[in-house]
Short mmCIF file of C-alpha atoms and ligand atoms in Angstrom, two decimals:
data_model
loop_
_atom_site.label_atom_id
_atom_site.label_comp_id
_atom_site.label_asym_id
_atom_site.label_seq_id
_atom_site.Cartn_x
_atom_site.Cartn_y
_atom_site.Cartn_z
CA UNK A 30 0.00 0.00 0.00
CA UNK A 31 2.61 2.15 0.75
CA UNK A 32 4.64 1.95 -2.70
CA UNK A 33 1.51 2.19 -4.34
CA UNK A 34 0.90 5.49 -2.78
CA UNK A 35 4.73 6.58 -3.42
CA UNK A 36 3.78 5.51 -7.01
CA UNK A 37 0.78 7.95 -7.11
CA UNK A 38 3.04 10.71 -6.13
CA UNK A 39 5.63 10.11 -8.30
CA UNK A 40 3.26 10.54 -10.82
CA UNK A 41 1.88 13.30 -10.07
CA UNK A 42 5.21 14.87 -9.37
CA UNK A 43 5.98 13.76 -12.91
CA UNK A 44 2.49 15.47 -14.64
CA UNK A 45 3.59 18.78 -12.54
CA UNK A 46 7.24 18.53 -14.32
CA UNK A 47 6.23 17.98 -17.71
CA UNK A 48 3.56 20.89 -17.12
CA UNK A 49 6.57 23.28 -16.04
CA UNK A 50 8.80 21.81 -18.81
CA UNK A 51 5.83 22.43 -21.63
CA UNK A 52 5.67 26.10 -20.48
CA UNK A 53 8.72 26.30 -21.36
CA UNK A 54 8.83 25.34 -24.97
CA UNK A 55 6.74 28.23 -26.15
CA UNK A 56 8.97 29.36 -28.68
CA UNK A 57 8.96 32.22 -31.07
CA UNK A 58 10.48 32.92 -34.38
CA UNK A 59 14.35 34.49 -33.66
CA UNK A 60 14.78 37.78 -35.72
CA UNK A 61 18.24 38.15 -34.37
CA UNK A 62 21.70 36.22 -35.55
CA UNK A 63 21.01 33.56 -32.93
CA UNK A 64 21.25 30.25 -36.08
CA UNK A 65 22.88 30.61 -38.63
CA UNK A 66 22.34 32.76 -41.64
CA UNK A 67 19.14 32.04 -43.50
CA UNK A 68 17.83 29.61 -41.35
CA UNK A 69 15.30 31.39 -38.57
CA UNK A 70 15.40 29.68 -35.79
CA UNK A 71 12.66 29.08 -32.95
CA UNK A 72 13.67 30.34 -29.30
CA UNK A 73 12.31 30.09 -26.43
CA UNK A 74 10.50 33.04 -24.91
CA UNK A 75 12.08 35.64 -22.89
CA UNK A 76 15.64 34.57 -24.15
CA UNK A 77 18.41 35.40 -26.35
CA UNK A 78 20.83 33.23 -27.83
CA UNK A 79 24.17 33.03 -26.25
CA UNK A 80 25.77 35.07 -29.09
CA UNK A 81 23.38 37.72 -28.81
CA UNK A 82 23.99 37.80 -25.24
CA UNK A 83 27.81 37.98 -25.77
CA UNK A 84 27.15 41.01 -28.36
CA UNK A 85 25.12 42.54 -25.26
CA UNK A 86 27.98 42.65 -22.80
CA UNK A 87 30.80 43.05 -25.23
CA UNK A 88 32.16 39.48 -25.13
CA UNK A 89 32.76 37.16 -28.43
CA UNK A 90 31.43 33.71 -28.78
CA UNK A 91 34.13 32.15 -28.18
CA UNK A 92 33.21 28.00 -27.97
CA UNK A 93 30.01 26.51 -28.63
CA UNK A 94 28.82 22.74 -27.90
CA UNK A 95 25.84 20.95 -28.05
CA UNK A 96 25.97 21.15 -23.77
CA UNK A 97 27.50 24.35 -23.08
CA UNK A 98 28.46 28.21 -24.53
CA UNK A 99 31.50 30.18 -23.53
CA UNK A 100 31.86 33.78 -24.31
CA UNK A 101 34.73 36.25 -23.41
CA UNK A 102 37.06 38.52 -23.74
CA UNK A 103 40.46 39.77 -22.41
CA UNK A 104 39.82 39.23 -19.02
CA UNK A 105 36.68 37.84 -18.79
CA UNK A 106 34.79 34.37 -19.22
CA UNK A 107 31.22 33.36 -19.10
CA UNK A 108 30.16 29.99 -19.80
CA UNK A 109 26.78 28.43 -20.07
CA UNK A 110 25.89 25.20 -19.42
CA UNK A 111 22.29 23.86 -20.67
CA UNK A 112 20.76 21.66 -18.56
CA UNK A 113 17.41 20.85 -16.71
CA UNK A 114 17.17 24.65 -14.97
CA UNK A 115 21.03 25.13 -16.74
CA UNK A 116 23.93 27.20 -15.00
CA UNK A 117 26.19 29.52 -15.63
CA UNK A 118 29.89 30.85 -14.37
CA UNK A 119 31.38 34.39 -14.31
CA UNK A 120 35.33 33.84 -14.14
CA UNK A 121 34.71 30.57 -12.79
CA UNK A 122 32.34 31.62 -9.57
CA UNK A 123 28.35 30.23 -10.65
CA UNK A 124 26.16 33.09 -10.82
CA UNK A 125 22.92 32.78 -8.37
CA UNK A 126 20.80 29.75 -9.78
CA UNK A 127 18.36 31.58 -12.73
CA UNK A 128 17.02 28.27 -14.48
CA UNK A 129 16.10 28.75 -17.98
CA UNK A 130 19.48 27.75 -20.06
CA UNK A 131 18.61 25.80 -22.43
CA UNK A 132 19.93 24.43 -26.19
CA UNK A 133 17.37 24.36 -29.22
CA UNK A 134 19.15 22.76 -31.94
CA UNK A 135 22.99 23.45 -31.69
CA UNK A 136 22.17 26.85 -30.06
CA UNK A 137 22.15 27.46 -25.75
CA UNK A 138 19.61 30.59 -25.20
CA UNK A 139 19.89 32.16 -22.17
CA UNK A 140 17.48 34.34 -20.44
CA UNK A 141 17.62 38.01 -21.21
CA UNK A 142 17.22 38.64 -17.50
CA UNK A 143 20.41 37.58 -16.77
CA UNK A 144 22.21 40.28 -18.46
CA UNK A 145 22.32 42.71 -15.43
CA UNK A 146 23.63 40.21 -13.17
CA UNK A 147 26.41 38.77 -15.85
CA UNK A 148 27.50 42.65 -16.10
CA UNK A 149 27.71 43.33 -12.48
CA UNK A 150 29.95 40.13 -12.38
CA UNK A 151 32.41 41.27 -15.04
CA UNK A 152 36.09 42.95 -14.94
CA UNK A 153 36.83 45.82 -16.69
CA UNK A 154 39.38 45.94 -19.60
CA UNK A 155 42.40 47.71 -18.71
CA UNK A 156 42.98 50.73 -20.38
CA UNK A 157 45.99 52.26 -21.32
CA UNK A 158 46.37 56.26 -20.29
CA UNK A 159 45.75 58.23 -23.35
CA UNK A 160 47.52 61.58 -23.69
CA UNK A 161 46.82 64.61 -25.27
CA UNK A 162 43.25 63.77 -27.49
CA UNK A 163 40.16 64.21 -25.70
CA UNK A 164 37.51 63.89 -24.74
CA UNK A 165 38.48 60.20 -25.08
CA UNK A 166 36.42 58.20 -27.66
CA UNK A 167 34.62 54.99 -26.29
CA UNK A 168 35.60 52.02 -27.76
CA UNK A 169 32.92 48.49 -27.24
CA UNK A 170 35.21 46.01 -26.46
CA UNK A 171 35.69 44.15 -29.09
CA UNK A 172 34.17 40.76 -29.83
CA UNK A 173 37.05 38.12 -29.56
CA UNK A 174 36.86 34.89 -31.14
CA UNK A 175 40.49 33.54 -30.28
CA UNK A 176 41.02 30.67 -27.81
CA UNK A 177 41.88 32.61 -23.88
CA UNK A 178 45.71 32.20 -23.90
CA UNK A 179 46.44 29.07 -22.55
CA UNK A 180 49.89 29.65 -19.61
CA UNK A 181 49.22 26.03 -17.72
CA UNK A 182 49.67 22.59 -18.28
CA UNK A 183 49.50 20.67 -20.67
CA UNK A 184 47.44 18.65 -18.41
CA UNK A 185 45.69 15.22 -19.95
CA UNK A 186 42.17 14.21 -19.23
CA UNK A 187 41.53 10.68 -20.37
CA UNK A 188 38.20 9.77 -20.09
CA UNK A 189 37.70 6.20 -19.73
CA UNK A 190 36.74 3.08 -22.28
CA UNK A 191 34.93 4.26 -25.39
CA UNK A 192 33.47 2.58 -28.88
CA UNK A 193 34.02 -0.83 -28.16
CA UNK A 194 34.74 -0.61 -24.77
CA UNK A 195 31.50 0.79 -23.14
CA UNK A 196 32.59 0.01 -18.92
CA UNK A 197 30.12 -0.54 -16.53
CA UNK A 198 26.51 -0.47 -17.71
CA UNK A 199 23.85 -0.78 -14.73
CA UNK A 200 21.08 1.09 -13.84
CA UNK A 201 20.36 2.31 -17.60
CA UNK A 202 23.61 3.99 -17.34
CA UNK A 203 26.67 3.26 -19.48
CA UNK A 204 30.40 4.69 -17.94
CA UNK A 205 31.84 5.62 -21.46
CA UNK A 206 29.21 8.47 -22.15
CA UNK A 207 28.86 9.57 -18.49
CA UNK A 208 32.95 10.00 -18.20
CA UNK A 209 33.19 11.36 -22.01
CA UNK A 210 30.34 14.13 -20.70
CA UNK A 211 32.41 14.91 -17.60
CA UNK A 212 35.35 14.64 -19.33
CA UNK A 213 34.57 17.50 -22.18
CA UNK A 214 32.97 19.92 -19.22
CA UNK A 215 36.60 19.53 -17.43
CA UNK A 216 38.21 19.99 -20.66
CA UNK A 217 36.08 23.31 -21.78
CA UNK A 218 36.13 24.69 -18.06
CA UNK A 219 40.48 24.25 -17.76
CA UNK A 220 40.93 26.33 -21.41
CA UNK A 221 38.36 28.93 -19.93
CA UNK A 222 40.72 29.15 -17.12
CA UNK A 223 44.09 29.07 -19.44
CA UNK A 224 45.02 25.89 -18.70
CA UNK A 225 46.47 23.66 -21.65
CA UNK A 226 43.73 20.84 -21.27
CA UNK A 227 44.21 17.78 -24.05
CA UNK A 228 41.70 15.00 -24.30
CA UNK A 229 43.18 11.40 -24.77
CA UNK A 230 39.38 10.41 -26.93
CA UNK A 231 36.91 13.53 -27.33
CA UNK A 232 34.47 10.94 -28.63
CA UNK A 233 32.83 7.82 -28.17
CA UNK A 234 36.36 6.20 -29.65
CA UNK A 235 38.57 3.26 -28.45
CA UNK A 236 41.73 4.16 -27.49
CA UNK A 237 44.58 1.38 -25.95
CA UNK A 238 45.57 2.12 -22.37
CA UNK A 239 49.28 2.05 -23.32
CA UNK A 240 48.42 4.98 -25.77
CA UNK A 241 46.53 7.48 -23.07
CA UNK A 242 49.29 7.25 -21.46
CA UNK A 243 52.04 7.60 -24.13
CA UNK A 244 50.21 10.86 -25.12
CA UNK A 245 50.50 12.20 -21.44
CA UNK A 246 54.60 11.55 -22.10
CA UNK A 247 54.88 12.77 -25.71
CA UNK A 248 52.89 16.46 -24.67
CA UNK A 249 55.33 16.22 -21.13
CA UNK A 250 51.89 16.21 -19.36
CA UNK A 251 52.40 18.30 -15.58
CA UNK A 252 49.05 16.19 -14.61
CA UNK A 253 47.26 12.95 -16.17
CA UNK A 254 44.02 12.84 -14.92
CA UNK A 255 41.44 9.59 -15.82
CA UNK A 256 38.09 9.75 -15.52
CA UNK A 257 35.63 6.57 -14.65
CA UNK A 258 32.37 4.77 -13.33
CA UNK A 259 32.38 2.18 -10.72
CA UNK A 260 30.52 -1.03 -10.26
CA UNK A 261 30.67 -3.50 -7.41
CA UNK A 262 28.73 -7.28 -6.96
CA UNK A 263 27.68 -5.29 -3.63
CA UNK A 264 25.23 -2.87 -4.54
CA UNK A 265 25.43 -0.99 -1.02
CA UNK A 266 28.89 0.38 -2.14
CA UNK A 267 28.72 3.90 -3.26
CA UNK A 268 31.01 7.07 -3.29
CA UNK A 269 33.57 8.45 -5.53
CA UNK A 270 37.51 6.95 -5.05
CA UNK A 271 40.81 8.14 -5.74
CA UNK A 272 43.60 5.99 -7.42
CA UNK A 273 47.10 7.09 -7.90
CA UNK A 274 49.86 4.77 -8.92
CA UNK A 275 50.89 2.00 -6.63
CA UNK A 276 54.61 3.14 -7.00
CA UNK A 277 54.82 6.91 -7.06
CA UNK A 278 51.90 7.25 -4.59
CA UNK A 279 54.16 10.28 -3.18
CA UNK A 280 55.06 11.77 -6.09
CA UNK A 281 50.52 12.21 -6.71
CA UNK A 282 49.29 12.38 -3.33
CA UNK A 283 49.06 16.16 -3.39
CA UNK A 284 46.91 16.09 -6.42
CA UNK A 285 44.94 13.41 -5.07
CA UNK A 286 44.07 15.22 -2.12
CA UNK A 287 43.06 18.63 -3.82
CA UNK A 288 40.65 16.45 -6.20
CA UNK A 289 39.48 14.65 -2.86
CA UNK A 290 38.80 17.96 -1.29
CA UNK A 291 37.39 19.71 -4.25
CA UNK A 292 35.16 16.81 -4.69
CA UNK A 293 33.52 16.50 -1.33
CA UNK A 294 31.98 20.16 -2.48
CA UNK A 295 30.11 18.00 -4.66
CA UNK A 296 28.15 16.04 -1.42
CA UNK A 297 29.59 12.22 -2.99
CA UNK A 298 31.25 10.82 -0.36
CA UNK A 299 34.40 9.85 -0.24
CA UNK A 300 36.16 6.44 -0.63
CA UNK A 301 39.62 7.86 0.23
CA UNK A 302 42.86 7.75 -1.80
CA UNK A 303 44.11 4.29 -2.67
CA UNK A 304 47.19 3.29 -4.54
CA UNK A 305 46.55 0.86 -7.56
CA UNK A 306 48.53 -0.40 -10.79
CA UNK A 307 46.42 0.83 -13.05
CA UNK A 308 47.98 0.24 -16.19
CA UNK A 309 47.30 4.01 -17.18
CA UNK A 310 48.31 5.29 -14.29
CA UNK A 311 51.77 3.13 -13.84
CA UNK A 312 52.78 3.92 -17.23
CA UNK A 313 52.17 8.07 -17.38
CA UNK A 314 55.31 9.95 -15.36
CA UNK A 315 53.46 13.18 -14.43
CA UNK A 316 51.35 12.86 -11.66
CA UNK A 317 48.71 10.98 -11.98
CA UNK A 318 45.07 10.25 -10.53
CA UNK A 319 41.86 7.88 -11.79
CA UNK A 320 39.08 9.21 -10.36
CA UNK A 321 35.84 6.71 -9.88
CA UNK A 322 33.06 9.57 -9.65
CA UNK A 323 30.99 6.85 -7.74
CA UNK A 324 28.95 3.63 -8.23
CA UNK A 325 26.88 2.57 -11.42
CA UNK A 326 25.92 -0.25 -9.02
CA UNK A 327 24.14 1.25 -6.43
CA UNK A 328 20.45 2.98 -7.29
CA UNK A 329 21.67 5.93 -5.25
CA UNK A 330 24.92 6.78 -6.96
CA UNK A 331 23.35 5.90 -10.39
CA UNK A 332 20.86 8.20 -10.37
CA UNK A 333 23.69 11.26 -9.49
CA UNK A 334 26.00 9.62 -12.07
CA UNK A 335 23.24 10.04 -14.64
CA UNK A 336 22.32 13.71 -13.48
CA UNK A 337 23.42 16.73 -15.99
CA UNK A 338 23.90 18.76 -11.82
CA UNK A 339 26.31 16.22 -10.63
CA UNK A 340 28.17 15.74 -13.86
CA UNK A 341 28.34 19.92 -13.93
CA UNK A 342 29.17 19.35 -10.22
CA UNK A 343 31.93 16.94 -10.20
CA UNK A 344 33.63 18.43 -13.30
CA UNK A 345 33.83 22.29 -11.78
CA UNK A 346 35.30 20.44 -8.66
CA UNK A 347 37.96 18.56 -11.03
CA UNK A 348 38.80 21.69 -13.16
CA UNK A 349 39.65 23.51 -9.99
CA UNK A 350 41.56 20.53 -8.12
CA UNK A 351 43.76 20.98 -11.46
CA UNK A 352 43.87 24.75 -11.63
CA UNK A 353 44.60 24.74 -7.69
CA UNK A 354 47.69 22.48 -8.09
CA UNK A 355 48.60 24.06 -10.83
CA UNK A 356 49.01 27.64 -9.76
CA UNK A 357 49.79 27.31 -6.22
ZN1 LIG B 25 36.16 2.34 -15.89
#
C-alpha cells in the first residue's frame, strides 16, 4: 500500500514537471543572428541566444557545444551550461541559480534577465592612459573569437573506455558516455581558465591504455588525470575513489588530495585515496590520478552519475583541483 501510494506521487510529481517543462517550450520565431544565416530559428520566450547575449555585454562567442556556450574577452569568461534549470559561471564563480538555459538545436539561449547580473559580475578591460586627445572616444570592447591564452599545463584528461569498450553499464547507465560528458565539461572549463587541457578520446572512440598514457609523455603532461564509473557485486557500495599509482603514490598524493577535497563540495562521499597499478596510471610519469566519480551499481549513486547537476558538479570540482595544483 505504501509503494503504491509513493507511485501515485511520483506521478503526479511527474504530470507537474512535464507541465513546467511544456511552459517552457513556447517558442517564437528568432529575428536576431542567434542560427545561422538564412535559417530562422525558434527560441524560447524571454531569451536570447548566447551570441546575442555575448554582443550585449561586449564578449565574443568564443566555444560553442551541443551542452555548453562560452563567451569572453580579455579578461573575462562566461560559460553556459544547458541543462534541466542550466547554470552559468562568471570567471569561474556560478552566478545565483536563474534556471532557464537551455539548447534548441545546436544553439544554448539564455534568459535576457540575466544580463544585469552577468554585467555586475564582469572585470573591466584595462585601459591604457591616453595623452593629449580628448575627450576620449569609447571604444565596445571588441568581440574576440580567439582561444583565452592558454599559460598552464598541458594537463591530460583521459576519459575512460569508449566505442568498443563501453565500462560498466547498470542502472540504464553506461560509464563511457557519463565519463566522455564529464570529461569535455573539465576539458572546456580548464581552457576557460588558461590551462592547456588535451583530451586522450573527445568521442565515443577506443583508445589502448598504453596509448593514453604515451600521449601524457609525448605532450610532457604536468598532470594525467582519468576519468571513470564504478561497479561492485555489492550494490550498497557507493562514493567516488581516488587511485594514484601503486609506486609513485608520493610523487601524486598532493593532487589526489586537492581532487578529494574539491570533490567533497560536490556532497559524494568519499572512498579515500588508494594506490593501484592501473595500467594508465603506472605507465604516465606526471602525476597521476583515476578518479571513480561513484557507483553505477548502487540505485543511489546511479541516479547522481546520470544527473546533468552532478556531472556539472563533479567536473567544476575537477577543473579547480587541477587549476589549484597548478598555480599554487
Ligand atoms: Zn572504468
Amino acid at each position: 500500500m505504501k509503494k503504491n501510494g509513493l507511485w501515485r506521487l511520483a506521478m503526479a510529481a511527474v504530470f507537474v514537471m512535464s507541465a513546467v517543462l511544456g511552459g517552457c517550450d513556447q517558442v517564437q520565431v528568432d529575428a536576431g543572428a542567434a542560427g545561422p544565416i538564412g535559417s530562422p530559428t525558434v527560441r524560447p520566450q524571454g531569451t536570447i541566444s548566447a551570441a546575442q547575449m555575448g554582443a550585449r555585454l561586449g564578449l565574443g562567442l568564443q566555444k560553442s557545444s551541443a551542452h555548453s556556450a562560452t563567451l569572453g574577452n580579455q579578461v573575462n569568461t562566461v560559460m553556459f551550461f544547458a541543462d534541466p534549470g542550466g547554470v552559468a559561471y562568471v570567471n569561474g564563480v556560478k552566478i545565483s541559480p536563474q534556471g532557464g538555459i537551455m539548447r534548441v538545436g545546436r544553439v544554448i539561449y539564455v534568459p535576457q534577465s540575466m544580463e544585469q547580473q552577468i554585467r555586475a559580475s564582469l572585470r573591466a578591460i584595462p585601459r591604457p592612459p591616453v595623452r593629449g586627445a580628448s575627450p576620449v572616444r569609447v571604444v565596445h570592447a571588441t568581440p574576440t573569437s580567439s582561444e583565452p591564452v592558454l599559460k598552464y599545463g598541458p594537463v591530460i584528461v583521459d576519459p575512460g573506455h569508449g566505442g568498443k569498450d563501453p565500462g560498466a553499464g547498470h542502472n540504464g547507465c553506461t560509464e563511457k558516455t557519463i565519463v566522455l560528458e564529464v570529461a569535455r565539461m573539465v576539458t572546456e572549463m580548464l581552457r576557460a581558465s588558461g590551462v592547456d587541457a588535451r583530451m586522450t578520446r573527445s568521442d565515443d572512440t577506443f583508445v589502448e591504455l598504453n596509448d593514453r598514457a604515451a600521449k601524457a609523455r609525448q605532450v610532457r603532461a604536468k598532470l594525467f588525470i582519468s576519468i571513470h564509473c564504478d561497479a561492485a557485486a555489492n550494490r550498497g557500495a557507493r562514493g567516488f575513489t581516488i587511485y594514484t599509482p601503486e609506486t609513485r603514490r608520493r610523487q601524486s598524493s598532493a593532487f589526489a588530495a586537492a581532487i578529494e577535497k574539491a570533490m567533497l563540495g560536490t556532497n559524494m562521499s568519499s572512498r579515500g585515496v588508494r594506490g593501484a597499478d592501473f595500467r594508465v596510471l603506472m605507465r604516465t610519469t606526471c602525476p597521476a590520478v583515476l578518479l571513480e566519480l561513484g557507483y553505477l551499481t548502487n540505485r543511489y549513486d546511479a541516479r547522481r552519475l546520470a544527473s546533468r547537476s552532478y556531472q556539472i558538479a563533479s567536473a567544476r570540482a575537477i577543473a579547480n583541483a587541477v587549476t589549484a595544483h597548478l598555480t599554487k
